[in-house]
Short mmCIF file of C-alpha atoms and ligand atoms in Angstrom, two decimals:
data_model
loop_
_atom_site.label_atom_id
_atom_site.label_comp_id
_atom_site.label_asym_id
_atom_site.label_seq_id
_atom_site.Cartn_x
_atom_site.Cartn_y
_atom_site.Cartn_z
CA MET A 16 -10.47 -21.09 2.72
CA LEU A 17 -12.15 -22.84 5.64
CA ILE A 18 -12.45 -21.82 9.24
CA VAL A 19 -9.74 -23.64 11.16
CA ASN A 20 -10.81 -25.04 14.49
CA ARG A 21 -7.36 -25.00 15.99
CA ALA A 22 -5.96 -22.78 18.66
CA GLY A 23 -2.71 -20.96 17.95
CA LEU A 24 -0.54 -18.07 19.03
CA ILE A 25 1.51 -15.73 16.87
CA GLY A 26 3.99 -13.44 18.62
CA ILE A 27 4.19 -9.92 17.12
CA THR A 28 7.49 -8.09 17.42
CA PHE A 29 8.81 -4.77 16.13
CA ALA A 30 12.17 -4.95 14.33
CA VAL A 31 13.92 -1.94 15.89
CA ALA A 32 17.27 -2.74 14.21
CA PRO A 33 18.65 -5.68 12.23
CA GLY A 34 18.64 -8.62 14.67
CA LYS A 35 16.94 -6.60 17.42
CA GLU A 36 13.24 -7.05 18.10
CA LEU A 37 10.85 -5.69 20.66
CA ARG A 38 7.78 -7.64 21.69
CA VAL A 39 4.50 -5.82 20.85
CA GLY A 40 1.85 -8.41 21.55
CA SER A 41 0.15 -11.72 20.80
CA LEU A 42 -2.34 -12.69 18.15
CA ILE A 43 -4.42 -15.58 19.41
CA ARG A 44 -6.64 -17.88 17.37
CA GLU A 45 -9.31 -19.45 19.50
CA PRO A 46 -10.68 -22.91 18.67
CA SER A 47 -13.81 -21.20 17.21
CA GLY A 48 -11.65 -19.42 14.59
CA THR A 49 -11.99 -16.03 16.31
CA VAL A 50 -8.70 -14.12 16.35
CA ARG A 51 -7.81 -11.56 19.04
CA PHE A 52 -4.80 -9.30 19.43
CA PHE A 53 -3.46 -8.45 22.89
CA VAL A 54 -0.84 -5.76 23.32
CA ASP A 55 1.95 -6.77 25.76
CA ASP A 56 2.25 -4.95 29.09
CA GLY A 57 5.97 -4.53 28.46
CA TYR A 58 5.32 -2.60 25.24
CA ILE A 59 2.71 -0.45 26.93
CA ALA A 60 5.10 0.27 29.84
CA LEU A 61 7.67 1.77 27.44
CA GLY A 62 5.77 5.06 27.39
CA LYS A 63 7.51 7.62 25.19
CA GLU A 64 10.13 5.03 24.14
CA ARG A 65 7.43 2.94 22.46
CA PRO A 66 7.96 2.67 18.69
CA LEU A 67 4.79 3.67 16.85
CA VAL A 68 2.90 0.75 15.32
CA SER A 69 -0.36 2.44 14.33
CA VAL A 70 -1.66 5.99 14.62
CA SER A 71 -5.06 4.48 15.33
CA TRP A 72 -3.64 3.22 18.64
CA ARG A 73 -2.24 6.61 19.61
CA GLY A 74 -4.19 9.14 21.62
CA ALA A 75 -3.73 12.84 22.38
CA ASN A 76 -1.84 11.94 25.58
CA GLU A 77 -0.29 8.90 27.25
CA GLU A 78 -3.44 7.98 29.15
CA GLU A 79 -5.51 7.96 25.98
CA THR A 80 -2.83 6.00 24.12
CA VAL A 81 -2.77 3.30 26.79
CA ALA A 82 -6.57 3.11 26.63
CA ARG A 83 -6.42 2.62 22.86
CA LEU A 84 -3.70 -0.01 23.11
CA ARG A 85 -5.79 -1.90 25.65
CA ALA A 86 -9.13 -1.44 23.83
CA THR A 87 -10.44 -4.73 22.44
CA GLY A 88 -13.08 -3.66 19.88
CA ASP A 89 -10.68 -3.08 16.99
CA LYS A 90 -8.47 -6.07 17.88
CA VAL A 91 -10.84 -8.97 17.30
CA MET A 92 -12.22 -10.65 14.17
CA PHE A 93 -14.58 -13.57 13.77
CA GLY A 94 -14.94 -16.05 10.94
CA GLY A 95 -11.43 -16.78 9.72
CA SER A 96 -10.08 -13.27 9.11
CA LEU A 97 -7.64 -11.32 11.24
CA PRO A 98 -8.30 -8.02 13.06
CA SER A 99 -8.18 -5.46 10.24
CA PHE A 100 -4.74 -4.05 11.13
CA PHE A 101 -3.22 -7.52 10.54
CA GLN A 102 -5.54 -8.61 7.73
CA ASN A 103 -4.32 -5.61 5.75
CA LEU A 104 -0.73 -6.91 5.92
CA LEU A 105 -1.64 -9.88 3.71
CA PRO A 106 -1.71 -10.16 -0.09
CA GLU A 107 -5.16 -10.03 -1.67
CA GLY A 108 -5.07 -11.16 -5.30
CA ALA A 109 -2.59 -13.03 -7.47
CA LEU A 110 0.11 -13.45 -4.81
CA ARG A 111 -2.51 -14.67 -2.36
CA GLU A 112 -3.58 -17.32 -4.90
CA LEU A 113 0.00 -18.57 -5.18
CA VAL A 114 0.29 -18.76 -1.41
CA GLU A 115 -3.00 -20.66 -1.20
CA LYS A 116 -1.74 -23.20 -3.75
CA GLU A 117 1.20 -23.88 -1.46
CA PHE A 118 -1.20 -24.72 1.34
CA GLY A 119 -2.90 -27.26 -0.90
CA ALA A 120 -6.20 -28.88 -0.03
CA GLY A 121 -6.12 -28.77 3.79
CA ALA A 122 -8.00 -26.30 5.95
CA PHE A 123 -6.16 -23.05 6.57
CA ASP A 124 -7.15 -19.49 7.31
CA ASN A 125 -5.63 -16.01 7.40
CA PHE A 126 -3.92 -16.80 10.70
CA ASP A 127 -1.99 -19.57 8.91
CA VAL A 128 -1.17 -17.25 6.01
CA LEU A 129 0.26 -14.69 8.45
CA ALA A 130 2.26 -17.40 10.22
CA LYS A 131 3.74 -18.48 6.87
CA LEU A 132 4.62 -14.99 5.58
CA GLY A 133 5.19 -13.26 8.91
CA GLU A 134 9.00 -12.93 8.78
CA ASP A 135 8.78 -10.57 5.81
CA LEU A 136 5.80 -8.24 6.06
CA PRO A 137 5.16 -4.66 4.95
CA GLY A 138 6.66 -2.30 7.56
CA ALA A 139 8.62 -3.24 10.67
CA LEU A 140 6.49 -5.92 12.32
CA ILE A 141 7.44 -9.58 12.44
CA ALA A 142 4.83 -12.28 13.09
CA ARG A 143 6.02 -15.69 14.31
CA LEU A 144 4.13 -18.80 15.31
CA GLU A 145 5.06 -19.66 18.90
CA ALA A 146 5.79 -22.91 20.68
CA GLY A 147 2.72 -24.90 21.54
CA SER A 148 0.96 -23.94 18.30
CA PRO A 149 0.58 -26.75 15.75
CA ALA A 150 3.56 -26.74 13.38
CA LEU A 151 2.91 -24.86 10.17
CA ALA A 152 4.94 -27.32 8.09
CA ALA A 153 2.43 -30.06 8.76
CA ARG A 154 -0.24 -27.94 7.12
CA VAL A 155 1.60 -26.89 3.98
CA ASP A 156 0.80 -29.32 1.21
CA LYS A 157 3.90 -29.97 -0.87
CA GLN A 158 1.99 -31.35 -3.88
CA PRO A 159 3.01 -29.68 -7.14
CA ALA A 160 0.73 -26.74 -7.88
CA THR A 161 -1.03 -26.52 -11.24
CA LYS A 162 0.63 -23.15 -11.98
CA PRO A 163 4.41 -23.16 -11.80
CA ALA A 164 5.44 -21.89 -8.40
CA PRO A 165 8.18 -19.28 -8.15
CA SER A 166 11.33 -21.32 -7.61
CA GLU A 167 11.12 -21.25 -3.81
CA GLU A 168 8.30 -21.34 -1.32
CA ILE A 169 6.73 -17.91 -0.80
CA ARG A 170 7.80 -16.43 2.53
CA PHE A 171 7.07 -12.73 2.09
CA SER A 172 3.91 -10.67 2.09
CA LEU A 173 3.22 -7.68 -0.12
CA ALA A 174 -0.30 -6.33 -0.02
CA GLY A 175 -2.37 -5.56 -3.10
CA VAL A 176 -4.10 -7.41 -5.91
CA GLN A 177 -1.51 -7.44 -8.70
CA LEU A 178 1.16 -10.15 -8.82
CA LYS A 179 4.44 -9.00 -7.31
CA PHE A 180 7.60 -10.47 -5.86
CA SER A 181 10.18 -9.50 -3.30
CA ALA A 182 13.53 -9.08 -5.03
CA THR A 183 17.13 -8.05 -4.52
CA LYS A 184 19.54 -6.47 -6.92
CA ARG A 185 23.25 -6.87 -6.71
CA ALA A 186 24.54 -7.93 -10.14
CA ALA A 187 21.22 -9.11 -11.57
CA LEU A 188 17.75 -8.61 -10.24
CA THR A 189 16.93 -11.81 -8.38
CA ILE A 190 13.71 -13.37 -7.22
CA PRO A 191 12.74 -14.46 -4.74
CA ALA A 192 14.74 -12.48 -2.25
CA LYS A 193 15.83 -14.45 0.79
CA THR A 194 13.29 -13.85 3.56
CA GLY A 195 13.77 -10.36 4.95
CA ASP A 196 16.39 -9.48 2.35
CA GLY A 197 14.15 -8.02 -0.34
CA HIS A 198 14.69 -4.33 -0.85
CA LEU A 199 12.80 -4.22 -4.15
CA ILE A 200 9.27 -5.04 -5.24
CA LEU A 201 8.94 -6.47 -8.71
CA LYS A 202 5.57 -6.07 -10.41
CA THR A 203 5.45 -8.46 -13.37
CA PRO A 204 3.33 -7.94 -16.52
CA SER A 205 -0.36 -8.56 -16.14
CA PRO A 206 -2.19 -11.21 -18.19
CA GLN A 207 -5.27 -8.94 -18.20
CA HIS A 208 -3.83 -5.46 -18.74
CA ALA A 209 -1.33 -4.87 -21.54
CA PHE A 210 1.62 -2.54 -20.82
CA LEU A 211 0.77 -2.25 -17.12
CA PRO A 212 4.40 -1.94 -15.87
CA GLU A 213 5.09 0.68 -18.54
CA ALA A 214 1.89 2.59 -17.73
CA GLU A 215 2.67 2.64 -14.00
CA TRP A 216 6.27 3.72 -14.59
CA THR A 217 5.07 6.54 -16.86
CA ALA A 218 2.49 7.63 -14.30
CA LEU A 219 5.16 7.84 -11.58
CA ARG A 220 7.27 10.03 -13.85
CA LEU A 221 4.32 12.30 -14.59
CA ALA A 222 3.50 12.60 -10.90
CA ALA A 223 7.12 13.49 -10.11
CA ALA A 224 7.04 16.18 -12.80
CA VAL A 225 4.38 18.11 -10.87
CA GLY A 226 6.20 17.82 -7.55
CA VAL A 227 4.79 14.61 -6.07
CA ARG A 228 7.30 12.58 -4.02
CA VAL A 229 7.26 9.17 -5.72
CA ALA A 230 8.75 5.74 -5.08
CA ASN A 231 11.97 5.11 -7.05
CA ALA A 232 11.08 2.90 -9.97
CA ASP A 233 12.79 1.22 -12.92
CA LEU A 234 11.55 -0.68 -15.92
CA ILE A 235 13.50 -3.93 -16.19
CA ALA A 236 13.78 -6.03 -19.35
CA GLN A 237 12.63 -9.59 -18.62
CA GLU A 238 15.97 -11.16 -19.61
CA LYS A 239 17.64 -9.26 -16.76
CA ILE A 240 15.47 -10.99 -14.15
CA ASP A 241 16.73 -14.21 -12.55
CA GLY A 242 15.08 -16.90 -10.53
CA ILE A 243 11.45 -16.78 -11.58
CA ALA A 244 9.41 -19.19 -13.71
CA ALA A 245 9.33 -17.83 -17.29
CA GLU A 246 5.54 -18.01 -17.28
CA TYR A 247 5.34 -14.90 -15.09
CA LEU A 248 7.22 -12.78 -17.58
CA LEU A 249 5.45 -13.83 -20.78
CA LYS A 250 2.81 -11.13 -20.94
CA GLY A 251 5.04 -8.17 -21.64
CA GLN A 252 8.58 -7.08 -22.33
CA ARG A 253 9.32 -5.42 -19.01
CA SER A 254 8.58 -5.57 -15.31
CA LEU A 255 8.45 -2.68 -12.87
CA SER A 256 10.98 -2.67 -10.05
CA LEU A 257 10.32 -0.39 -7.06
CA GLU A 258 12.69 0.47 -4.24
CA ARG A 259 11.01 -0.36 -0.96
CA PHE A 260 10.48 2.64 1.29
CA ASP A 261 9.91 0.39 4.31
CA ARG A 262 13.43 -1.07 4.17
CA GLY A 263 16.68 0.79 4.97
CA PRO A 264 20.07 0.40 3.25
CA GLU A 265 21.37 -2.00 5.93
CA GLY A 266 18.21 -4.11 5.89
CA GLN A 267 16.53 -2.03 8.61
CA ARG A 268 12.75 -2.18 8.66
CA ILE A 269 10.79 1.03 8.80
CA GLN A 270 7.26 0.92 10.11
CA SER A 271 4.54 1.89 7.65
CA GLU A 272 0.79 1.47 7.64
CA ASP A 273 -1.83 2.01 5.01
CA PHE A 274 -5.00 4.02 5.48
CA ALA A 275 -7.16 0.88 5.42
CA GLN A 276 -5.31 -0.14 8.59
CA ILE A 277 -5.82 3.31 10.09
CA VAL A 278 -9.59 3.42 9.51
CA GLY A 279 -10.10 -0.32 10.06
CA ALA A 280 -11.27 -1.14 6.53
CA MET A 281 -11.60 -4.82 5.57
CA GLY A 282 -11.58 -5.98 1.93
CA ASP A 283 -13.72 -3.81 -0.35
CA GLN A 284 -14.23 -1.23 2.40
CA LYS A 285 -10.98 0.25 1.05
CA TYR A 286 -13.29 1.93 -1.51
CA THR A 287 -16.02 3.02 0.87
CA LYS A 288 -14.86 3.53 4.45
CA ALA A 289 -13.45 7.01 3.76
CA ASN A 290 -13.44 9.63 1.01
CA GLU A 291 -10.88 12.10 -0.41
CA ALA A 292 -11.71 14.64 2.31
CA THR A 293 -11.13 12.02 5.02
CA VAL A 294 -7.78 11.17 3.43
CA MET A 295 -6.69 14.82 3.51
CA ASN A 296 -7.95 15.09 7.07
CA ILE A 297 -5.94 12.05 8.23
CA VAL A 298 -2.84 13.48 6.56
CA GLN A 299 -3.22 16.90 8.13
CA ARG A 300 -4.10 15.53 11.55
CA PHE A 301 -1.29 13.02 12.00
CA CYS A 302 1.67 14.21 9.93
CA TYR A 303 4.57 15.95 11.62
CA ASP A 304 4.47 18.58 8.86
CA GLY A 305 0.68 18.67 8.66
CA ARG A 306 0.44 21.61 6.22
CA GLY A 307 3.22 20.40 3.91
CA GLU A 308 1.88 16.87 3.71
CA LEU A 309 -1.68 18.12 3.24
CA LEU A 310 -0.49 19.97 0.13
CA GLU A 311 1.33 16.82 -0.99
CA SER A 312 -1.95 14.91 -0.67
CA VAL A 313 -3.71 17.60 -2.72
CA ARG A 314 -1.09 17.19 -5.48
CA ARG A 315 -1.62 13.43 -5.41
CA ILE A 316 -5.39 13.74 -5.68
CA VAL A 317 -5.03 16.14 -8.63
CA VAL A 318 -2.58 13.79 -10.35
CA ASN A 319 -4.99 10.88 -9.92
CA LEU A 320 -7.73 12.94 -11.54
CA LEU A 321 -5.57 14.11 -14.45
CA LEU A 322 -4.12 10.65 -15.05
CA GLY A 323 -7.41 8.82 -14.74
CA ASN A 324 -6.21 6.73 -11.81
CA GLY A 325 -9.40 5.08 -10.61
CA ASP A 326 -7.73 2.83 -8.07
CA ALA A 327 -6.41 5.24 -5.44
CA HIS A 328 -8.22 3.46 -2.62
CA LEU A 329 -7.25 3.43 1.05
CA LYS A 330 -4.48 0.84 0.63
CA ASN A 331 -2.79 3.10 -1.88
CA TRP A 332 -2.25 5.76 0.78
CA SER A 333 0.27 4.99 3.53
CA PHE A 334 2.22 6.60 6.35
CA LEU A 335 5.85 5.98 7.18
CA TYR A 336 7.33 6.23 10.70
CA PRO A 337 11.06 6.63 10.08
CA ARG A 338 12.00 7.99 13.51
CA SER A 339 10.31 8.42 16.81
CA GLY A 340 7.55 11.02 16.53
CA GLU A 341 8.01 11.48 12.78
CA ILE A 342 4.95 10.70 10.69
CA THR A 343 5.02 11.33 6.94
CA LEU A 344 3.25 10.12 3.85
CA THR A 345 5.24 7.37 2.14
CA PRO A 346 6.44 8.17 -1.35
CA ALA A 347 3.49 7.83 -3.74
CA TYR A 348 3.01 4.34 -5.26
CA ASP A 349 0.54 2.38 -7.39
CA ILE A 350 -0.40 5.33 -9.56
CA VAL A 351 -1.92 3.70 -12.63
CA PRO A 352 -3.97 5.41 -15.37
CA THR A 353 -6.72 2.81 -14.98
CA PHE A 354 -9.03 4.69 -17.36
CA LEU A 355 -6.82 3.26 -20.14
CA TYR A 356 -8.16 -0.14 -19.08
CA GLY A 357 -11.79 0.92 -18.77
CA ASP A 358 -11.88 1.95 -15.11
CA ALA A 359 -12.69 5.65 -15.26
CA LYS A 360 -14.41 6.23 -11.89
CA MET A 361 -12.53 7.49 -8.86
CA ALA A 362 -11.80 4.91 -6.16
CA LEU A 363 -12.96 7.21 -3.33
CA GLU A 364 -15.79 9.70 -3.34
CA PHE A 365 -14.99 13.38 -3.46
CA GLY A 366 -17.81 15.59 -2.23
CA GLY A 367 -20.31 12.82 -2.89
CA THR A 368 -19.22 11.84 -6.40
CA LYS A 369 -16.86 9.33 -7.99
CA ASP A 370 -17.08 10.98 -11.42
CA PRO A 371 -13.73 12.70 -12.11
CA ASN A 372 -15.42 15.09 -14.53
CA LEU A 373 -17.56 16.51 -11.73
CA VAL A 374 -14.56 17.41 -9.58
CA GLY A 375 -13.70 21.07 -9.99
CA LEU A 376 -12.20 23.81 -7.83
CA ARG A 377 -15.45 24.16 -5.91
CA ARG A 378 -15.13 20.69 -4.37
CA PHE A 379 -11.58 21.42 -3.22
CA GLU A 380 -12.81 24.68 -1.73
CA ARG A 381 -15.48 22.85 0.25
CA ALA A 382 -12.94 20.29 1.43
CA ALA A 383 -10.75 23.15 2.67
CA GLY A 384 -13.68 24.37 4.77
CA ALA A 385 -13.99 20.98 6.44
CA LEU A 386 -10.22 20.92 7.02
CA LYS A 387 -10.32 24.41 8.53
CA VAL A 388 -7.71 25.58 6.06
CA ALA A 389 -7.97 28.82 4.11
CA PRO A 390 -9.48 27.73 0.76
CA LYS A 391 -6.88 29.75 -1.16
CA VAL A 392 -4.10 27.52 0.18
CA ILE A 393 -5.70 24.42 -1.31
CA ILE A 394 -6.99 26.06 -4.49
CA ASP A 395 -3.57 27.58 -5.28
CA GLN A 396 -2.02 24.13 -4.94
CA VAL A 397 -4.61 22.60 -7.27
CA ILE A 398 -4.12 25.33 -9.87
CA ASP A 399 -0.34 25.11 -9.65
CA THR A 400 -0.40 21.31 -10.06
CA VAL A 401 -2.75 21.43 -13.05
CA ARG A 402 -0.66 24.14 -14.74
CA LYS A 403 2.55 22.20 -14.20
CA ALA A 404 0.92 19.10 -15.68
CA VAL A 405 -0.37 20.91 -18.74
CA HIS A 406 3.09 22.31 -19.32
CA SER A 407 5.34 19.34 -18.47
CA TRP A 408 3.38 16.19 -19.30
CA PRO A 409 3.05 16.25 -23.12
CA PRO A 410 6.78 15.64 -23.84
CA ILE A 411 6.95 12.92 -21.14
CA ILE A 412 3.89 11.21 -22.60
CA ASP A 413 5.34 11.49 -26.13
CA GLU A 414 8.48 9.67 -25.04
CA ALA A 415 6.71 7.02 -22.92
CA PRO A 416 7.21 3.32 -23.76
CA LEU A 417 3.51 2.96 -24.53
CA PRO A 418 1.49 2.30 -27.70
CA SER A 419 0.46 5.51 -29.46
CA GLU A 420 -3.22 4.86 -28.76
CA MET A 421 -2.55 4.99 -25.01
CA LYS A 422 -0.43 8.11 -25.34
CA GLY A 423 -3.22 9.76 -27.34
CA LYS A 424 -5.76 8.98 -24.62
CA LEU A 425 -3.52 10.41 -21.90
CA LEU A 426 -2.93 13.60 -23.89
CA SER A 427 -6.55 14.04 -24.78
CA ARG A 428 -7.64 13.61 -21.15
CA LEU A 429 -5.16 16.29 -20.15
CA SER A 430 -6.81 18.80 -22.45
CA THR A 431 -10.46 17.86 -21.91
CA LEU A 432 -10.94 17.00 -18.22
CA SER A 433 -13.26 19.57 -16.66
CA LEU A 434 -10.80 20.53 -13.90
CA VAL A 435 -8.15 21.33 -16.52
CA ARG A 436 -10.57 23.40 -18.57
CA GLU A 437 -11.65 25.29 -15.47
CA VAL A 438 -8.06 26.09 -14.49
CA VAL A 439 -6.85 26.95 -17.97
CA SER A 440 -9.76 29.30 -18.63
CA ALA A 441 -9.48 31.00 -15.21
N1 ATP B 526 7.92 1.25 -3.04
C1 ATP B 526 7.31 0.58 -2.08
N2 ATP B 526 7.92 0.32 -0.90
C2 ATP B 526 7.30 -0.36 0.09
N3 ATP B 526 6.05 -0.81 0.01
C3 ATP B 526 5.37 -0.59 -1.12
C4 ATP B 526 5.95 0.12 -2.22
N4 ATP B 526 5.03 0.19 -3.21
C5 ATP B 526 3.94 -0.45 -2.75
N5 ATP B 526 4.14 -0.92 -1.49
C6 ATP B 526 3.22 -1.67 -0.64
O1 ATP B 526 2.81 -2.80 -1.35
C7 ATP B 526 1.40 -2.79 -1.51
C8 ATP B 526 1.07 -3.26 -2.89
O2 ATP B 526 1.69 -2.43 -3.87
P1 ATP B 526 0.80 -1.80 -5.02
O3 ATP B 526 -0.25 -0.97 -4.42
O4 ATP B 526 1.74 -1.14 -5.95
O5 ATP B 526 0.20 -3.11 -5.65
P2 ATP B 526 -1.13 -3.44 -6.41
O6 ATP B 526 -1.26 -4.90 -6.36
O7 ATP B 526 -1.09 -2.79 -7.74
O8 ATP B 526 -2.24 -2.82 -5.54
P3 ATP B 526 -3.82 -2.73 -5.83
O9 ATP B 526 -4.40 -3.87 -5.12
O10 ATP B 526 -4.10 -1.42 -5.19
O11 ATP B 526 -4.00 -2.73 -7.29
C9 ATP B 526 0.97 -1.38 -1.24
O12 ATP B 526 -0.34 -1.36 -0.73
C10 ATP B 526 1.99 -0.89 -0.25
O13 ATP B 526 1.64 -1.31 1.04
MG1 MG B 527 -2.18 -0.92 -4.44
#
C-alpha cells in the first residue's frame, strides 16, 4: 500500500431502514494522504433523535455529546490509514489480501478500500465516494489475480484476520451475497489451522452450555456451498456459517461497534490498549442493563480461560445498538480454543498477566473492587460458570467433530487449569 496523493470525499450515512439513510458526516482525504472525519451539522442538530454511531462520541449530557461529535483529535489519521473508528471497519488479513489483489499494482490506500467496500460494512453505516472524487473504477486493476478470486468482485467488508465471505441462504448457501444482502458470514477452512471451523463451532456450543449468549452458527459441508472457487474449501470438510447479528430479517442494518473502535485502538493495539478489567468496565458503564451484561462479560472471560481462547482481543468484543438508547453486548463470536494451535497466552492482560494459569478468583475479586461491585457478585458468577463447565462440557466435547487428540486436550485443560482446581476444591 502506498500513500495516495489524491483528494477525495466519502459520505457516511446511517441506514435507519431499508432504503432510508441519514447523513452522519464526511470523510475527507487531503492531498497529503491525511484523512479527517467531520460530523454533519444536520446529524448533530437531531439531538435525542440521533441514532447512536459510537459510544465514544456520546457524553453524559447533550452538551458533552455535541462536544465529542465536534472534537477533532480522534477523527484524524495521517499516513494512509483512516481515523481508528473507520479503520476498524476494514478487513485485516486474508480478505484484505484478496481485496488488495483486486486493486492490482496501482497506488491505493485505506480510503480507497473503504470506498470500494463501503456499501456493505459491519453495522449500520454506509460509506460512499461522492461526486468530484476520482472514480474508483479507474483505480481497480482488472488483471487476473494470481489466486483465484471469488466469482465476483469483493464489495463487502468483514473485519478480522481469517478468511470469510458474506453469504445468503435460501435453498443453498450462496457466496458472494449481493452487496448488502448477506445475512450470513461464512468462515472457510484455514490452510494453517486444521479443523478451525469445527473447533470454533464446538467452542460456541460449550460457551452456550454455561449460559453465554452466542451467535447462531452451523457447520456446513463444502458441497452445500455455491458460488465460490473450490480452492477456498480444500483445507477441510466443513465451513462455519454464522447468522449476522448486525442485520435484521428484512435486511435492516443494526449498528454495532467493536471495543477497538470504542477505545481508539489501531492494528495490534487491539491486544494492548485495554485489559480484561477495562473490558468489564466498558460493559458496565455503557450497557442499558449494566449489571446483567457485566455478569455476561464475566462468563465470557471465564469461558475464554477454560477453553484456552488466546485471541479474545478488543475486536472480539462488540456492542449492538438495536433501538434508541439500548446498548447491549452482541452475541459472543470468534471463540476459538487457540491453545490447540499453540497460542496459549491470553489476548488481554488480566491483573498484569497474560498467563491463564495465573488467573484465579483473587484477580476477579480485585477487578470487582475497581468496578465498585461487591466482590461476591463477580466471584459467584465465576464459580457458577466453572461448575457448569465442569459438569456440562465433557459430553459435548466427546461428541464434537474434532480429532480425539484435540478432544483430549480440551478435556485435560478443563480438569487441570488452576482456576478450575481452585473452584472445585473450594
Ligand atoms: N455473527 C456475527 N454477526 C455480525 N458480525 C459478526 C459476527 N461474527 C463476527 N462478526 C464481525 O466480524 C468480525 C470478524 O469475525 P471474527 O472475529 O469471527 O473473525 P476472525 O477473522 O476470526 O477474527 P480475528 O482477527 O479476531 O481472528 C468481528 O470482529 C465482528 O465485527
Ligand atoms: Mg475476530
